[in-house]
Amino acid sequence: MNKHTKLAFMVAPFLAILGFIGADFYEEAQADDNKIIQLAPEGHCDIVNQNCVLSSGEFKVNIADNAGVTEVNSTFPLDSATLFLVDKSDNMTPYPLGMQKNPYYWRSNTPIGELVANKGDSYKLRLIANIKGGQYISEFYTQTVK
């Protein structure tokens, strides 16, 4: 074995470790980049009867209304969340949600319960949930079934 081969065998483990560390830093930097991911309803969405789940891969958001308080809970901790009520003229009214107990649970007082109180009532909503630079967005309708 010549001196160049011996040197290569001595340097290779250090290069492998430095490459692994560099790849980790690169992946961490990519995770903080701004991304927009769309959430889609899983089946029929009925917020009044607490049956509305939006999902994208493993990330799921449940939206429910109880006595004028709209609650959002998610499978991953959120940095912030905003619910928009959209009228027939496509004008939005934002309702920033406040953290309830921990970053998985968010809530705000909204009139959505009154707007879809009767069976068959429908209303357009939009949700933006922020997680580490990623924005999960959705536009969906809630319709009261019972």
One Martini backbone bead per residue (centre of mass of N, CA, C, O) as a GRO file, in nm:
protein
  146
    1MET     BB    1   0.096   0.037   0.024
    2ASN     BB    2   0.070   0.356  -0.031
    3LYS     BB    3   0.065   0.681   0.086
    4HIS     BB    4  -0.210   0.764  -0.050
    5THR     BB    5  -0.387   0.536   0.061
    6LYS     BB    6  -0.339   0.590   0.361
    7LEU     BB    7  -0.447   0.881   0.357
    8ALA     BB    8  -0.733   0.810   0.261
    9PHE     BB    9  -0.807   0.628   0.512
   10MET     BB   10  -0.770   0.867   0.721
   11VAL     BB   11  -0.971   1.089   0.586
   12ALA     BB   12  -1.254   0.960   0.530
   13PRO     BB   13  -1.398   0.976   0.812
   14PHE     BB   14  -1.396   1.287   0.828
   15LEU     BB   15  -1.558   1.340   0.567
   16ALA     BB   16  -1.813   1.188   0.653
   17ILE     BB   17  -1.880   1.360   0.900
   18LEU     BB   18  -1.891   1.636   0.756
   19GLY     BB   19  -2.116   1.553   0.558
   20PHE     BB   20  -2.333   1.492   0.769
   21ILE     BB   21  -2.339   1.773   0.899
   22GLY     BB   22  -2.399   1.934   0.639
   23ALA     BB   23  -2.671   1.794   0.574
   24ASP     BB   24  -2.816   1.884   0.834
   25PHE     BB   25  -2.797   2.189   0.786
   26TYR     BB   26  -2.948   2.187   0.516
   27GLU     BB   27  -3.220   2.066   0.618
   28GLU     BB   28  -3.277   2.288   0.828
   29ALA     BB   29  -3.291   2.523   0.623
   30GLN     BB   30  -3.528   2.402   0.452
   31ALA     BB   31  -3.747   2.395   0.684
   32ASP     BB   32  -3.755   2.731   0.704
   33ASP     BB   33  -3.888   2.762   0.452
   34ASN     BB   34  -4.122   2.880   0.254
   35LYS     BB   35  -4.450   2.726   0.254
   36ILE     BB   36  -4.728   2.588   0.059
   37ILE     BB   37  -5.006   2.407   0.193
   38GLN     BB   38  -5.277   2.205   0.120
   39LEU     BB   39  -5.591   2.163   0.256
   40ALA     BB   40  -5.825   1.889   0.289
   41PRO     BB   41  -6.117   1.755   0.312
   42GLU     BB   42  -6.266   1.487   0.500
   43GLY     BB   43  -6.519   1.507   0.352
   44HIS     BB   44  -6.760   1.621   0.532
   45CYS     BB   45  -6.836   1.956   0.659
   46ASP     BB   46  -6.928   2.000   1.022
   47ILE     BB   47  -6.891   2.227   1.268
   48VAL     BB   48  -7.140   2.214   1.458
   49ASN     BB   49  -7.103   1.875   1.473
   50GLN     BB   50  -6.795   1.811   1.489
   51ASN     BB   51  -6.724   1.744   1.146
   52CYS     BB   52  -6.398   1.863   1.077
   53VAL     BB   53  -6.140   1.759   0.848
   54LEU     BB   54  -5.812   1.853   0.776
   55SER     BB   55  -5.561   1.754   0.519
   56SER     BB   56  -5.188   1.670   0.495
   57GLY     BB   57  -5.111   1.387   0.531
   58GLU     BB   58  -5.026   1.387   0.872
   59PHE     BB   59  -5.174   1.652   0.873
   60LYS     BB   60  -5.426   1.766   1.111
   61VAL     BB   61  -5.751   1.939   1.125
   62ASN     BB   62  -5.983   2.042   1.373
   63ILE     BB   63  -6.321   2.173   1.344
   64ALA     BB   64  -6.518   2.359   1.594
   65ASP     BB   65  -6.845   2.443   1.737
   66ASN     BB   66  -6.918   2.601   2.070
   67ALA     BB   67  -7.110   2.845   2.156
   68GLY     BB   68  -6.926   3.056   1.961
   69VAL     BB   69  -6.672   2.861   1.975
   70THR     BB   70  -6.387   2.823   1.788
   71GLU     BB   71  -6.209   2.518   1.727
   72VAL     BB   72  -5.856   2.425   1.694
   73ASN     BB   73  -5.696   2.115   1.611
   74SER     BB   74  -5.371   1.949   1.601
   75THR     BB   75  -5.098   1.730   1.532
   76PHE     BB   76  -4.934   1.995   1.528
   77PRO     BB   77  -4.769   2.261   1.623
   78LEU     BB   78  -4.856   2.595   1.628
   79ASP     BB   79  -4.791   2.939   1.573
   80SER     BB   80  -5.058   2.997   1.396
   81ALA     BB   81  -5.414   3.111   1.351
   82THR     BB   82  -5.666   3.162   1.082
   83LEU     BB   83  -6.005   3.256   1.041
   84PHE     BB   84  -6.226   3.278   0.756
   85LEU     BB   85  -6.507   3.460   0.661
   86VAL     BB   86  -6.711   3.409   0.364
   87ASP     BB   87  -6.900   3.573   0.167
   88LYS     BB   88  -7.089   3.610  -0.126
   89SER     BB   89  -6.871   3.854  -0.212
   90ASP     BB   90  -6.578   3.759  -0.105
   91ASN     BB   91  -6.563   3.858   0.188
   92MET     BB   92  -6.337   3.890   0.454
   93THR     BB   93  -6.327   3.763   0.800
   94PRO     BB   94  -6.108   3.779   1.052
   95TYR     BB   95  -5.997   3.512   1.300
   96PRO     BB   96  -5.791   3.510   1.536
   97LEU     BB   97  -5.626   3.262   1.703
   98GLY     BB   98  -5.594   3.138   2.026
   99MET     BB   99  -5.422   2.998   2.259
  100GLN     BB  100  -5.504   2.774   2.496
  101LYS     BB  101  -5.286   2.545   2.626
  102ASN     BB  102  -5.148   2.478   2.348
  103PRO     BB  103  -5.024   2.449   2.014
  104TYR     BB  104  -5.284   2.247   1.945
  105TYR     BB  105  -5.482   2.478   2.067
  106TRP     BB  106  -5.750   2.679   1.924
  107ARG     BB  107  -5.935   3.004   1.969
  108SER     BB  108  -6.265   3.169   1.892
  109ASN     BB  109  -6.495   3.409   1.847
  110THR     BB  110  -6.782   3.320   1.640
  111PRO     BB  111  -7.066   3.326   1.400
  112ILE     BB  112  -7.095   3.035   1.269
  113GLY     BB  113  -7.329   2.909   1.434
  114GLU     BB  114  -7.546   3.114   1.320
  115LEU     BB  115  -7.500   3.073   1.003
  116VAL     BB  116  -7.534   2.727   1.056
  117ALA     BB  117  -7.790   2.631   1.238
  118ASN     BB  118  -7.936   2.505   1.005
  119LYS     BB  119  -8.042   2.276   0.807
  120GLY     BB  120  -7.833   2.323   0.511
  121ASP     BB  121  -7.639   2.517   0.588
  122SER     BB  122  -7.390   2.736   0.427
  123TYR     BB  123  -7.021   2.804   0.440
  124LYS     BB  124  -6.741   2.994   0.378
  125LEU     BB  125  -6.393   2.899   0.439
  126ARG     BB  126  -6.075   2.994   0.590
  127LEU     BB  127  -5.737   2.859   0.645
  128ILE     BB  128  -5.445   2.954   0.850
  129ALA     BB  129  -5.147   2.764   0.918
  130ASN     BB  130  -4.853   2.798   1.117
  131ILE     BB  131  -4.523   2.629   1.048
  132LYS     BB  132  -4.212   2.706   1.026
  133GLY     BB  133  -4.287   2.881   0.744
  134GLY     BB  134  -4.541   2.720   0.703
  135GLN     BB  135  -4.842   2.714   0.500
  136TYR     BB  136  -5.165   2.617   0.583
  137ILE     BB  137  -5.427   2.587   0.344
  138SER     BB  138  -5.793   2.665   0.319
  139GLU     BB  139  -6.091   2.600   0.121
  140PHE     BB  140  -6.426   2.576   0.259
  141TYR     BB  141  -6.724   2.401   0.346
  142THR     BB  142  -6.999   2.435   0.560
  143GLN     BB  143  -7.253   2.185   0.658
  144THR     BB  144  -7.552   2.123   0.791
  145VAL     BB  145  -7.712   1.816   0.881
  146LYS     BB  146  -7.888   1.825   1.174
   0.00000   0.00000   0.00000
